Amino acid sequence: MARKRFKFGSSDPHFHVEQDGTLMVIQNLPVLRFLKFSKRRKRAWIIPPLYILEDDRGPYPKLVAQIRSDQDTESRMEYKITGEGANGLFTIDRNTGQLYVTQPLDRERKSQYMFDAHANVAGMIKAPAEPTMAVIVRVLDANDNKPVFTQDPFVAEVAEASAIDFVVITINATDLDEPNTYNAEVQYNILSQDPKFPYDDLFAINPVSGAIRVNRQGLDREKYPKYTLEVEAADMKGEGLTARGSVILTVTDSNDNAPAFEMAQYKASVRENTVGALVVRMSVTDGDERLSPAWNAKFQIVAGDKNGQFAVETGPGKQEGIITTVKGLDYETTKTYTLLVTVENEIPFATRLPTATATVVVSVEDVNEAPVFRPTIQVVKMKEDLAVASEIVQYTATDPDTERSQIVSYKIMKDPARWLSVNPDTGLIRVKNGMDRESLYVQDGKYTALIMAYDDDVFPATGTGTLEIELEDVNDNIPSINERNITVCNTESAPQLLSVTDSDGPGFAAPYTVSLTGMSKNNWTATMDDTGTGIILTLIRALPKGDYDVVLRVADNHGQEQDNVVMATVCDCTGNEVTCKVGIREGGIGLPGLLVRSGAVLLLLLLALLLLIFIRRRGGEQNEPLPPNEDIRDHIYYNDEEGGGEDHQDNYDPSVLHRGPDHRPEVFRSDVMPCFMPKAENRPRPANPEDIGKFIDDVSQS
């Protein structure tokens, strides 16, 4: 812009008079003209926008444009502006139409202004000469903002085994200047790295994207666990304003250290036949981060255990391998095992690393092992009526201790029915007592006994075997009728169903046959039902009321038979409604005879009592009795030996067995009438008073 001197007051629109009177020539000053339109156009004319550079240093007010009407050659025009920015930010010379901005503009605060320009003939305010013209002012961007990092510091982690070009983090900075311009175009750079080891350029950054990547190998968490990068962001493609920030990178553990055994060889000894025995504990070391998957050890037996007799687990500290036995070891088979054990980590190695190995030599200790029966369950079939002393089986055991000279002996360990005996030297089992398939000790036709074998070691070892005898049934039981008392009417008597049982198996039981014997077949009929297990007994002749014994002969399917007596009470009634009245048994006595016989029985009992008292007193004068607290029988000893035992023969006085009940030496047991207990009768005591006479009559006759 060139400056020339003119007289003050010049109104040429291409000149600007400064305060010092200097007229400044303005070149390329925008001139905004009012245009004419038809009356049908109602909106203001919009002209191309004006552009003002933000943060322009001035001086202010600063001329930015000339608003002019084409009528200013004919009339003196007056100009004004209204609207946004017309309150002092923008001003206009009312005479010349020169438009000024009064202060610097900030694009980041407001990037555009719009107001209206007016032109009127001087002195004629109510008659505007020109239509309203809309003026738009746009603020041009200047590089007045430096980049700002979106965070400071940036924080990230990088694995120590990361490959070259691995992107660790992408940093970012923003610029408030106009987007997509050089003023806002940011580029990045790494200024420094701390520490600088093992290389000072371990990381590189993409200048455009801000992506930080691994540039060289050499990260080692154990030596340098953290890096700090100082980074820079600059606009105008790295040539403008700058900002600095930092990036903190934590090096995380990678499995780049292989675990190593503290010892190359271990020795241990284990007792044979022990399951779950601790063999050895193997400690390892690892340079990776403690308690991380790259540090936790994992063990494996890779050789020397083809039968799977050992197991290895990681101890709770994750740095110890524990070997135990999962099967009992056999000294007689293998005396020494050599195991090869490897150790790795829970996650794979990050790089190619050697796998550590260790050798474990296990010696098996010999122990006294129990004899073993072969088979463990010996099954034999025998008839239940096998004679006493018959041989059943020779059931023997072998001693696994082949390197020891030991003798195996045998004994019965469990024989609930006491049917068996065993030869202690040979293991030959015989019948000691008669066996019975129908015994409560037999289940499903099988009798089970346990046989023990033991060696002659100082501390004997014992083993057991199971003898299972399948008893074959024989016809050693007779069928019997379950019901022994029935009651029927003597007229039109209803058939009675009697059930038959036989303890033998199916081969010697049903179907049964039945027949009547003696006088019973004159008054009764008996047939088997369709199942062959029930008897249909029917009274075919009217009998006087009373009790009758019906004798039925029942045989099994092999002809084994016996007579069964069923007491039938016949009542004066008809059909199924059995009603019995007080009466007498057939061939019995009436109530008067019953009373006479009862009195006779009581008299006999009284006489027997008097006779006993008389005999007791027959001894005459009584001597002083033996001490009451001493029982002569205490001198009698029991000895579980035949002959009573030699040690106690001198203390035994057989004469004391003949002493009287009062311990008097002159009274012997042979002087006292023996008292016999009556034999128990199977016949039950009658419940009805009418049957008492019959009961007493039967007792007296017997």
XYZ file of N, CA, C and O in Angstrom, residues 343-441:
396
model
N 9.782 -79.491 32.662
C 9.047 -78.376 33.259
C 8.889 -77.281 32.220
O 9.823 -76.950 31.480
N 7.684 -76.731 32.142
C 7.371 -75.603 31.269
C 6.521 -74.628 32.076
O 6.403 -74.759 33.293
N 5.926 -73.659 31.384
C 5.046 -72.698 32.051
C 3.609 -72.921 31.623
O 3.318 -73.675 30.695
N 2.712 -72.227 32.316
C 1.293 -72.357 31.988
C 0.978 -71.818 30.602
O -0.009 -72.221 29.989
N 1.767 -70.883 30.116
C 1.592 -70.353 28.759
C 2.834 -70.696 27.955
O 3.915 -70.905 28.512
N 2.728 -70.744 26.640
C 3.892 -71.099 25.817
C 4.997 -70.058 25.935
O 4.778 -68.892 26.292
N 6.200 -70.467 25.591
C 7.327 -69.548 25.555
C 7.103 -68.503 24.465
O 6.597 -68.806 23.374
N 7.489 -67.259 24.782
C 7.337 -66.190 23.789
C 8.366 -66.316 22.685
O 8.125 -65.893 21.551
N 9.496 -66.871 23.002
C 10.549 -67.105 22.019
C 11.011 -68.555 22.148
O 10.593 -69.276 23.054
N 11.874 -68.948 21.243
C 12.379 -70.317 21.286
C 13.327 -70.451 22.477
O 14.374 -69.807 22.536
N 12.914 -71.294 23.439
C 13.706 -71.497 24.652
C 13.874 -72.994 24.889
O 12.974 -73.792 24.556
N 14.972 -73.406 25.486
C 15.158 -74.833 25.782
C 14.279 -75.261 26.952
O 14.023 -74.493 27.889
N 13.781 -76.494 26.908
C 12.955 -77.050 27.978
C 13.843 -77.789 28.975
O 14.614 -78.676 28.597
N 13.711 -77.423 30.249
C 14.542 -78.029 31.280
C 14.024 -79.421 31.630
O 12.806 -79.680 31.622
N 14.943 -80.335 31.947
C 14.590 -81.699 32.335
C 15.352 -82.083 33.599
O 16.379 -81.494 33.937
N 14.794 -83.076 34.299
C 15.451 -83.623 35.490
C 15.179 -85.119 35.534
O 14.144 -85.601 35.035
N 16.097 -85.855 36.154
C 15.970 -87.308 36.286
C 15.659 -87.654 37.738
O 16.298 -87.124 38.659
N 14.680 -88.540 37.924
C 14.291 -88.983 39.265
C 14.473 -90.492 39.321
O 13.828 -91.234 38.565
N 15.361 -90.957 40.212
C 15.606 -92.384 40.399
C 14.844 -92.829 41.644
O 15.108 -92.351 42.753
N 13.876 -93.750 41.478
C 13.015 -94.213 42.558
C 13.368 -95.660 42.886
O 13.280 -96.543 42.021
N 13.750 -95.897 44.129
C 14.039 -97.251 44.605
C 12.834 -97.780 45.370
O 12.258 -97.061 46.207
N 12.446 -99.024 45.100
C 11.280 -99.637 45.742
C 11.759 -100.438 46.951
O 12.661 -101.284 46.838
N 11.175 -100.164 48.120
C 11.522 -100.878 49.348
C 10.637 -102.113 49.493
O 9.422 -102.040 49.330
N 11.262 -103.238 49.824
C 10.530 -104.492 49.987
C 9.816 -104.502 51.339
O 10.359 -104.084 52.362
N 8.561 -104.957 51.346
C 7.779 -105.122 52.576
C 7.154 -106.513 52.549
O 7.065 -107.161 51.498
N 6.758 -106.977 53.726
C 6.107 -108.281 53.828
C 4.691 -108.164 53.286
O 3.831 -107.519 53.891
N 4.448 -108.809 52.175
C 3.140 -108.710 51.520
C 2.250 -109.880 51.936
O 2.727 -110.986 52.227
N 0.980 -109.598 51.940
C 0.009 -110.607 52.353
C -0.148 -111.677 51.276
O -0.044 -111.386 50.070
N -0.379 -112.924 51.687
C -0.689 -113.960 50.697
C -1.930 -113.590 49.890
O -2.857 -112.945 50.396
N -1.937 -114.031 48.656
C -3.023 -113.666 47.740
C -3.704 -114.939 47.253
O -3.051 -115.863 46.757
N -5.023 -114.987 47.437
C -5.803 -116.120 46.943
C -6.041 -115.959 45.454
O -6.293 -114.861 44.955
N -5.979 -117.056 44.766
C -6.299 -117.098 43.338
C -7.249 -118.269 43.105
O -6.865 -119.418 43.313
N -8.502 -117.957 42.738
C -9.103 -116.636 42.567
C -9.500 -116.025 43.915
O -9.528 -116.719 44.925
N -9.814 -114.758 43.885
C -10.216 -114.113 45.137
C -11.578 -114.616 45.601
O -11.870 -114.566 46.792
N -12.411 -115.067 44.678
C -13.699 -115.671 45.022
C -13.730 -117.071 44.411
O -13.758 -117.222 43.186
N -13.705 -118.068 45.270
C -13.727 -119.453 44.814
C -15.162 -119.971 44.878
O -15.785 -119.988 45.943
N -15.710 -120.383 43.745
C -17.094 -120.846 43.663
C -17.083 -122.362 43.408
O -16.409 -122.833 42.482
N -17.807 -123.093 44.250
C -17.943 -124.543 44.077
C -19.420 -124.911 44.205
O -20.203 -124.185 44.824
N -19.783 -126.023 43.610
C -21.142 -126.559 43.702
C -21.103 -127.888 44.455
O -20.322 -128.778 44.117
N -21.936 -128.000 45.465
C -22.007 -129.204 46.283
C -23.466 -129.480 46.640
O -24.268 -128.549 46.774
N -23.779 -130.770 46.835
C -25.113 -131.123 47.310
C -25.201 -130.798 48.792
O -24.239 -130.943 49.547
N -26.381 -130.399 49.207
C -26.520 -129.973 50.591
C -26.377 -131.130 51.581
O -26.067 -130.902 52.753
N -26.586 -132.344 51.156
C -26.479 -133.479 52.069
C -25.093 -134.127 52.013
O -24.943 -135.314 52.320
N -24.081 -133.320 51.612
C -22.738 -133.846 51.552
C -22.325 -134.345 52.939
O -22.541 -133.668 53.944
N -21.732 -135.501 52.974
C -21.406 -136.131 54.252
C -20.333 -135.353 54.997
O -19.486 -134.685 54.400
N -20.389 -135.453 56.321
C -19.387 -134.825 57.172
C -18.018 -135.417 56.843
O -17.893 -136.622 56.593
N -17.002 -134.550 56.833
C -15.618 -134.881 56.516
C -15.356 -134.999 55.022
O -14.226 -135.269 54.599
N -16.392 -134.756 54.211
C -16.176 -134.773 52.767
C -15.355 -133.568 52.344
O -15.454 -132.480 52.923
N -14.550 -133.747 51.294
C -13.746 -132.655 50.773
C -14.602 -131.725 49.902
O -15.389 -132.198 49.087
N -14.405 -130.440 50.121
C -15.125 -129.446 49.304
C -14.201 -128.885 48.240
O -14.477 -128.973 47.048
N -13.083 -128.298 48.637
C -12.136 -127.737 47.677
C -10.835 -127.438 48.421
O -10.840 -127.203 49.643
N -9.761 -127.448 47.685
C -8.489 -126.997 48.240
C -8.272 -125.562 47.763
O -8.000 -125.305 46.594
N -8.413 -124.631 48.702
C -8.369 -123.203 48.390
C -7.080 -122.636 48.969
O -6.932 -122.505 50.183
N -6.132 -122.312 48.089
C -4.804 -121.913 48.542
C -4.458 -120.499 48.072
O -5.057 -119.969 47.140
N -3.462 -119.925 48.743
C -2.966 -118.595 48.420
C -1.464 -118.675 48.178
O -0.781 -119.555 48.704
N -0.975 -117.731 47.389
C 0.457 -117.652 47.105
C 1.039 -116.411 47.774
O 0.358 -115.387 47.920
N 2.305 -116.496 48.162
C 2.986 -115.384 48.814
C 3.737 -114.587 47.759
O 4.610 -115.113 47.070
N 3.381 -113.272 47.597
C 4.091 -112.471 46.579
C 5.566 -112.272 46.885
O 6.325 -111.909 45.984
N 5.973 -112.452 48.135
C 7.372 -112.247 48.499
C 8.212 -113.427 48.032
O 8.566 -114.313 48.823
N 8.525 -113.412 46.759
C 9.241 -114.556 46.192
C 10.677 -114.654 46.698
O 11.277 -115.727 46.643
N 11.229 -113.547 47.183
C 12.595 -113.586 47.673
C 12.672 -113.959 49.154
O 13.750 -113.956 49.745
N 11.565 -114.228 49.754
C 11.533 -114.647 51.150
C 11.021 -116.088 51.223
O 10.107 -116.460 50.492
N 11.589 -116.842 52.118
C 11.129 -118.223 52.324
C 10.145 -118.222 53.482
O 10.532 -118.260 54.656
N 8.877 -118.146 53.150
C 7.838 -118.055 54.169
C 6.820 -119.167 53.957
O 6.567 -119.590 52.815
N 6.241 -119.614 55.053
C 5.227 -120.664 55.015
C 3.865 -120.013 55.183
O 3.661 -119.196 56.076
N 2.936 -120.428 54.330
C 1.574 -119.897 54.375
C 0.685 -120.902 55.080
O 0.702 -122.100 54.750
N -0.094 -120.426 56.041
C -1.045 -121.265 56.768
C -2.445 -120.711 56.577
O -2.634 -119.566 56.133
N -3.447 -121.544 56.961
C -4.842 -121.209 56.675
C -5.696 -121.387 57.917
O -5.405 -122.220 58.795
N -6.780 -120.610 57.981
C -7.776 -120.778 59.034
C -9.093 -120.210 58.532
O -9.133 -119.420 57.583
N -10.167 -120.652 59.191
C -11.494 -120.145 58.842
C -11.650 -118.774 59.492
O -11.492 -118.630 60.713
N -11.969 -117.779 58.698
C -12.154 -116.434 59.222
C -13.630 -116.139 59.490
O -13.969 -115.497 60.483
N -14.498 -116.613 58.624
C -15.927 -116.392 58.794
C -16.663 -117.612 58.270
O -16.570 -117.932 57.086
N -17.405 -118.259 59.175
C -18.187 -119.453 58.838
C -19.449 -119.394 59.686
O -19.527 -120.011 60.752
N -20.433 -118.576 59.284
C -21.564 -118.272 60.176
C -22.320 -119.503 60.670
O -22.802 -119.521 61.799
N -22.440 -120.557 59.866
C -23.170 -121.750 60.297
C -22.255 -122.827 60.883
O -22.742 -123.875 61.313
N -20.946 -122.584 60.884
C -19.956 -123.533 61.412
C -20.068 -124.896 60.722
O -20.094 -125.938 61.367
N -20.105 -124.854 59.416
C -20.214 -126.083 58.626
C -18.853 -126.574 58.132
O -18.749 -127.701 57.662
N -17.810 -125.718 58.207
C -16.577 -126.015 57.479
C -15.388 -126.158 58.429
O -15.389 -125.650 59.556
N -14.365 -126.825 57.922
C -13.061 -126.883 58.573
C -12.010 -126.780 57.475
O -12.267 -127.100 56.311
N -10.803 -126.305 57.830
C -9.749 -126.132 56.858
C -8.463 -126.713 57.436
O -8.156 -126.541 58.622
N -7.728 -127.365 56.602
C -6.418 -127.870 56.996
C -5.459 -126.689 57.020
O -5.270 -126.017 55.999
N -4.846 -126.370 58.164
C -4.007 -125.170 58.254
C -2.784 -125.211 57.366
O -2.223 -124.151 57.055
N -2.377 -126.388 56.933
C -1.155 -126.490 56.125
C -1.431 -126.537 54.633
O -0.672 -125.977 53.834
N -2.522 -127.194 54.253
C -2.780 -127.411 52.827
C -3.892 -126.541 52.272
O -4.013 -126.404 51.061
N -4.748 -125.974 53.150
C -5.882 -125.195 52.670
C -7.028 -126.047 52.180
O -7.947 -125.535 51.528
N -7.013 -127.379 52.490
C -8.095 -128.257 52.080
C -9.297 -128.017 52.990
O -9.199 -128.118 54.220
N -10.433 -127.741 52.394
C -11.650 -127.422 53.138
C -12.571 -128.637 53.091
O -12.832 -129.205 52.021
N -13.076 -129.000 54.273
C -13.967 -130.148 54.409
C -15.257 -129.730 55.104
O -15.372 -128.642 55.666
N -16.222 -130.674 55.077
C -17.495 -130.490 55.779
C -17.292 -130.888 57.235
O -16.883 -132.006 57.537
N -17.574 -129.952 58.140
C -17.467 -130.251 59.575
C -18.819 -130.622 60.159
O -18.925 -131.514 60.990
N -19.862 -129.961 59.748
C -21.227 -130.242 60.184
C -22.120 -130.263 58.955
O -21.822 -129.612 57.940
N -23.225 -130.998 59.086
C -24.117 -131.138 57.948
C -24.640 -129.805 57.451
O -25.048 -128.939 58.230
N -24.634 -129.634 56.141
C -25.095 -128.382 55.523
C -26.575 -128.510 55.167
O -27.085 -129.613 54.957
N -27.240 -127.370 55.113
C -28.671 -127.343 54.822
C -28.953 -126.155 53.915
O -28.737 -124.994 54.297
N -29.425 -126.471 52.735
C -29.717 -125.405 51.771
C -30.823 -124.489 52.267
O -30.890 -123.313 51.919
N -31.696 -125.018 53.116
C -32.814 -124.227 53.616
C -32.444 -123.424 54.865
O -33.317 -122.795 55.481
N -31.186 -123.351 55.229
C -30.753 -122.606 56.405
C -30.873 -121.099 56.189
O -30.822 -120.600 55.052
N -31.005 -120.386 57.311
C -31.073 -118.935 57.236
C -29.755 -118.326 56.770
O -29.721 -117.187 56.308
N -28.671 -119.073 56.870
C -27.370 -118.568 56.461
C -27.122 -118.727 54.965
O -26.066 -118.332 54.468
